[in-house]
mmCIF file of C-alpha atoms in Angstrom:
data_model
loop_
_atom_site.group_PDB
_atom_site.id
_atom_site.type_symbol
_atom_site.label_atom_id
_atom_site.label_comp_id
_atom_site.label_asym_id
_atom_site.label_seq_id
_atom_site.Cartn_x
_atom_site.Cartn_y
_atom_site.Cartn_z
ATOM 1 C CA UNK A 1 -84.309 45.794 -23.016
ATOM 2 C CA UNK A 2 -81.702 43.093 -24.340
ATOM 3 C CA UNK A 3 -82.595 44.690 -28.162
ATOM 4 C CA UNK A 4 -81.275 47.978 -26.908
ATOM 5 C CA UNK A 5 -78.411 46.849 -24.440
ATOM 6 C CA UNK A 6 -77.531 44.944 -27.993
ATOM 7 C CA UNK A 7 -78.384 48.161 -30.195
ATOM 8 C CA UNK A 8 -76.014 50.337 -27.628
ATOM 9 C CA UNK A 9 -73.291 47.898 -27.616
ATOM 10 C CA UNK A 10 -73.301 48.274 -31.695
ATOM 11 C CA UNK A 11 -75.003 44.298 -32.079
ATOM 12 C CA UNK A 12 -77.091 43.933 -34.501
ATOM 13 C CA UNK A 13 -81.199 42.223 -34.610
ATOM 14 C CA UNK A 14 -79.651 38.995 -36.621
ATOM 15 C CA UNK A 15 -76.779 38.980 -33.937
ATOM 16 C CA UNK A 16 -78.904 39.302 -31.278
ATOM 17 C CA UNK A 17 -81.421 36.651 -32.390
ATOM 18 C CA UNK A 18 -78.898 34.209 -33.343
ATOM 19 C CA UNK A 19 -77.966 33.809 -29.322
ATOM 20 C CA UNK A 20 -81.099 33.444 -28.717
ATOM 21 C CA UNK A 21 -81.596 30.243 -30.631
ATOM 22 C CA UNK A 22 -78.374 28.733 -29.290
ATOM 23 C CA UNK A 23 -78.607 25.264 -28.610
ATOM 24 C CA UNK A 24 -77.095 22.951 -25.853
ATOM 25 C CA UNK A 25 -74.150 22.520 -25.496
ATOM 26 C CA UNK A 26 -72.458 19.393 -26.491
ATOM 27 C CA UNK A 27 -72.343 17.815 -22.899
ATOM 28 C CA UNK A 28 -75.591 18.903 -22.419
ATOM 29 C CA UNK A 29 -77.329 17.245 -25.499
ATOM 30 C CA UNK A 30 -75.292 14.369 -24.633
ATOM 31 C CA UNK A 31 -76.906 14.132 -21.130
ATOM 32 C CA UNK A 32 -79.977 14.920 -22.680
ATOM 33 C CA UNK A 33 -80.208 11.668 -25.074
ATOM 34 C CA UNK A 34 -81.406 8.317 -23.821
ATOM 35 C CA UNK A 35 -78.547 6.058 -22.785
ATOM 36 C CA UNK A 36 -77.801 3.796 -25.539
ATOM 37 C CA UNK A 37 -77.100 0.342 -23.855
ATOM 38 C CA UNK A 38 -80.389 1.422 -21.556
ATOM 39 C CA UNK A 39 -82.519 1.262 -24.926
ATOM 40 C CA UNK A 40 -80.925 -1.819 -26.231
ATOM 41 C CA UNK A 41 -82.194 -3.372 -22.972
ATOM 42 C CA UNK A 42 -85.642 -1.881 -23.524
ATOM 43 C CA UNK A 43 -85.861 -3.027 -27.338
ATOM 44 C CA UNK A 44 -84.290 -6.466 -26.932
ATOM 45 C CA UNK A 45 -81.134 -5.570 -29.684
ATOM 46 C CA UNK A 46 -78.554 -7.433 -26.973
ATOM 47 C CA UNK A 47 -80.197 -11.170 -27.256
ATOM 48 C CA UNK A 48 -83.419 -12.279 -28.509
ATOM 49 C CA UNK A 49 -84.360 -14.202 -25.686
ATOM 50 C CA UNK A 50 -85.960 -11.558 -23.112
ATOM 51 C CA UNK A 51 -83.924 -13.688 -20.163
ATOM 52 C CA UNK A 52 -80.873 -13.712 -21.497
ATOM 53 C CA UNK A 53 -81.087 -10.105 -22.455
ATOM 54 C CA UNK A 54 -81.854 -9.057 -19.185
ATOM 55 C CA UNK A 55 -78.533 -10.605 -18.139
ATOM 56 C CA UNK A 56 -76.514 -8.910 -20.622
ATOM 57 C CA UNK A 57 -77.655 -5.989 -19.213
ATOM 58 C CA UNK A 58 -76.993 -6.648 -15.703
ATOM 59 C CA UNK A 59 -73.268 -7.830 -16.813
ATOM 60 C CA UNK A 60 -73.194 -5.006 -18.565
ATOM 61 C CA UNK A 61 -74.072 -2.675 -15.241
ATOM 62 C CA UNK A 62 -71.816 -5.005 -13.448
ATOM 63 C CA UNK A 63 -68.722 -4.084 -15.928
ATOM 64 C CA UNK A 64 -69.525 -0.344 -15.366
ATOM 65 C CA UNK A 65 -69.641 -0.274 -11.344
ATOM 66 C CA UNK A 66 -65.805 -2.233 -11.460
ATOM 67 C CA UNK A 67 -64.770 0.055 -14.123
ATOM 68 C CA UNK A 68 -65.841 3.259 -11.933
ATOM 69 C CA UNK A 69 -64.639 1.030 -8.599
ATOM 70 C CA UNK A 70 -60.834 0.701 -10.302
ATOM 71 C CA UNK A 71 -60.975 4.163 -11.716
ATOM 72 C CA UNK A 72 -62.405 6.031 -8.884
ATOM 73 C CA UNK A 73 -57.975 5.398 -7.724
ATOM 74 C CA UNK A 74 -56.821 7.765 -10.276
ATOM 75 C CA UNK A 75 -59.086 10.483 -10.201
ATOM 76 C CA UNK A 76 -57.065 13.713 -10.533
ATOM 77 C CA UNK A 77 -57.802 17.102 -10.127
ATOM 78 C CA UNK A 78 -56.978 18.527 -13.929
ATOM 79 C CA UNK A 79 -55.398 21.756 -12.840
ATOM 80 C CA UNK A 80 -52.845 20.783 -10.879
ATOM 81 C CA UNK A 81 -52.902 16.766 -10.642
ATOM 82 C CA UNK A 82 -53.006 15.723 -6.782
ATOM 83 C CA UNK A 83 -55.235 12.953 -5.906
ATOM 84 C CA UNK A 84 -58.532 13.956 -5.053
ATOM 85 C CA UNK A 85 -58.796 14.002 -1.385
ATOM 86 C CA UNK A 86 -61.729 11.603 0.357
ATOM 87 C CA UNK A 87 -61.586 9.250 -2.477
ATOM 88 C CA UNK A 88 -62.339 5.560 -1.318
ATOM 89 C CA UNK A 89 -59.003 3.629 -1.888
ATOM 90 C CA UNK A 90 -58.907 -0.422 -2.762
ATOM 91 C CA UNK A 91 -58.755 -0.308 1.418
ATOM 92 C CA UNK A 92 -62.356 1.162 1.495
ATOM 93 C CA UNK A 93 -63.649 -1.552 -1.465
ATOM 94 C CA UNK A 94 -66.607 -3.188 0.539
ATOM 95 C CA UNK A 95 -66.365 -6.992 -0.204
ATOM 96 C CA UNK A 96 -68.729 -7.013 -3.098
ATOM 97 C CA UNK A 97 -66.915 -4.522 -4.456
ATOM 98 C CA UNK A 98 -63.873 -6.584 -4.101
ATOM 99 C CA UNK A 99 -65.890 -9.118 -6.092
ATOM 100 C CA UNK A 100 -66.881 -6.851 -8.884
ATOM 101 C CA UNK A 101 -63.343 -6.309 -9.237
ATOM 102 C CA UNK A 102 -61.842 -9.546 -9.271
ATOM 103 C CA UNK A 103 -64.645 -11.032 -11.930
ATOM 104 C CA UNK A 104 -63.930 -7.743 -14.265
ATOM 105 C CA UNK A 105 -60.228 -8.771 -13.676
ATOM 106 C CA UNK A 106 -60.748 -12.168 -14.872
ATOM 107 C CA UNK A 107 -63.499 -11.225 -17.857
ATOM 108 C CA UNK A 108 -60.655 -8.730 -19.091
ATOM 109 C CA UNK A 109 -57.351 -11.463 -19.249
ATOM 110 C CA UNK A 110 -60.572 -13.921 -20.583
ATOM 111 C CA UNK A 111 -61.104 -11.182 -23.144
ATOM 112 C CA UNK A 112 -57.245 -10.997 -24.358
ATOM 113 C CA UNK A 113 -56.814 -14.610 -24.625
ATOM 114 C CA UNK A 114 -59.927 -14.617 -27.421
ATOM 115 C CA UNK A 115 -58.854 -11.411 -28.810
ATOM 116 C CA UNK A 116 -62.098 -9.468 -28.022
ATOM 117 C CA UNK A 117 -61.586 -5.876 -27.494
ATOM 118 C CA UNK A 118 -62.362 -4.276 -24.246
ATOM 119 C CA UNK A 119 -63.124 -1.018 -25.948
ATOM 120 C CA UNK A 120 -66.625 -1.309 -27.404
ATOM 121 C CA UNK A 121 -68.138 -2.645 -24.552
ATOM 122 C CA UNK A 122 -66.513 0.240 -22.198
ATOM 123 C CA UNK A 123 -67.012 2.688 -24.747
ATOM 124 C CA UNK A 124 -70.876 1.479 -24.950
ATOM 125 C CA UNK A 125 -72.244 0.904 -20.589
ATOM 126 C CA UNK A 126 -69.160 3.133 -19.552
ATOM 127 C CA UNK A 127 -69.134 5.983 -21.721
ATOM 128 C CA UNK A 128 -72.593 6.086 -23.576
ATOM 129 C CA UNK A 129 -71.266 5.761 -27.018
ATOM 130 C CA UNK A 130 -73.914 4.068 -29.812
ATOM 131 C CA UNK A 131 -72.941 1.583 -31.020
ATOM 132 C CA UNK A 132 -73.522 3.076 -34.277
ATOM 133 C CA UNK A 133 -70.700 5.692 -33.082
ATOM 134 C CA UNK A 134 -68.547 2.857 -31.988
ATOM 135 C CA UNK A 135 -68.345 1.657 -35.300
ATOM 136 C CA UNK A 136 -67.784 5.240 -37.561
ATOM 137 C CA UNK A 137 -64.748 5.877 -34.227
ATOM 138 C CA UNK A 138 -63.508 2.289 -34.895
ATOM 139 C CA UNK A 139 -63.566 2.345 -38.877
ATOM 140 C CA UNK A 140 -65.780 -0.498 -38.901
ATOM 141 C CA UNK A 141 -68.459 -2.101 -41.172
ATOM 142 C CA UNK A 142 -72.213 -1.300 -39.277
ATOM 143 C CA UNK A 143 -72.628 -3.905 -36.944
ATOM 144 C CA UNK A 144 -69.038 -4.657 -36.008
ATOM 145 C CA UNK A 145 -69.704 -3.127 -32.401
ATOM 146 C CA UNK A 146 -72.610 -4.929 -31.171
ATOM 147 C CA UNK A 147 -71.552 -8.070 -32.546
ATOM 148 C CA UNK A 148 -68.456 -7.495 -30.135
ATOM 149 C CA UNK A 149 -70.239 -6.231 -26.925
ATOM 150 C CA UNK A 150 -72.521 -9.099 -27.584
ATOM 151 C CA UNK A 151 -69.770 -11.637 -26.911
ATOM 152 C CA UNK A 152 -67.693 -9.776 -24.583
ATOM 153 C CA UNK A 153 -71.560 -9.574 -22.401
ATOM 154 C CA UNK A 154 -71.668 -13.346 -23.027
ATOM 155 C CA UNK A 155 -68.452 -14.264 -22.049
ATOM 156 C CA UNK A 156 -68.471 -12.252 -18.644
ATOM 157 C CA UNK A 157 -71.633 -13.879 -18.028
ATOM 158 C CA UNK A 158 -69.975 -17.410 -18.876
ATOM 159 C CA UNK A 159 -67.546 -16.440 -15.864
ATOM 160 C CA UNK A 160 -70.376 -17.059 -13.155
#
């Protein structure tokens, strides 16, 4: 039926075949591939000690839920940029919440003052970059990223 809907319509058998073997999309294959940090938890590439890698992790999960907590404020609608109604506002932040917050808050000026970048490690637990990817976006030597989430996770663990 589809050859000769594709055969009336003047489309040819290579046409027709090659939308048939269209892959996912690219926010589909994305979604479709194991979470990066997740599998750096599971193969023990944040800290060779299974204890301490385990807390990177958690720090790590901790740094994502304040970074969607803060951001969750500017959420805009991308047609015609109101504020997204019944949105929880810093009013709404449940007091661990609140805590999240204030410890990313403190990790982050912690971070400036020994000039560790913020981006890797979002761009890692936020945004499910590799850190292979990381390192071709930054124009860095192999390496460079995970070295850098490695003491960013250390430091915000050093923070208690």
């Amino acid at each position: 039926e589809m050859l000769m809907a594709a055969r009336a319509t003047g489309r040819g058998d290579r046409e027709l075949e090659r939308e048939r073997n269209i892959g996912p999309t690219p926010e589909t294959a994305a979604k479709l591939r194991p979470d990066p940090f997740r599998l750096m938890l599971t193969r023990g590439l944040l800290d060779h000690d299974p204890v301490m890698n385990r807390r990177m992790y958690d720090a790590g999960l901790d740094i994502e839920r304040a970074f969607q907590i803060i951001t969750a404020e500017v959420a805009m609608r991308p047609v015609n940029y109101e504020r997204i109604s019944g949105r929880e506002t810093a009013e709404d932040w449940t007091a661990v919440q609140i805590q999240l917050v204030r410890r990313y808050a403190r990790w982050v000026a912690a971070m400036k003052k020994k000039h560790l970048r913020l981006g890797p490690v979002i761009d890692l637990v936020v945004e499910g970059f590799s850190c292979n990817r990381i390192d071709s976006f930054s124009a860095r030597r192999n390496g460079w990223a995970i070295a850098e989430v490695r003491k960013s996770l250390r430091l915000y663990i050093g923070l208690g």
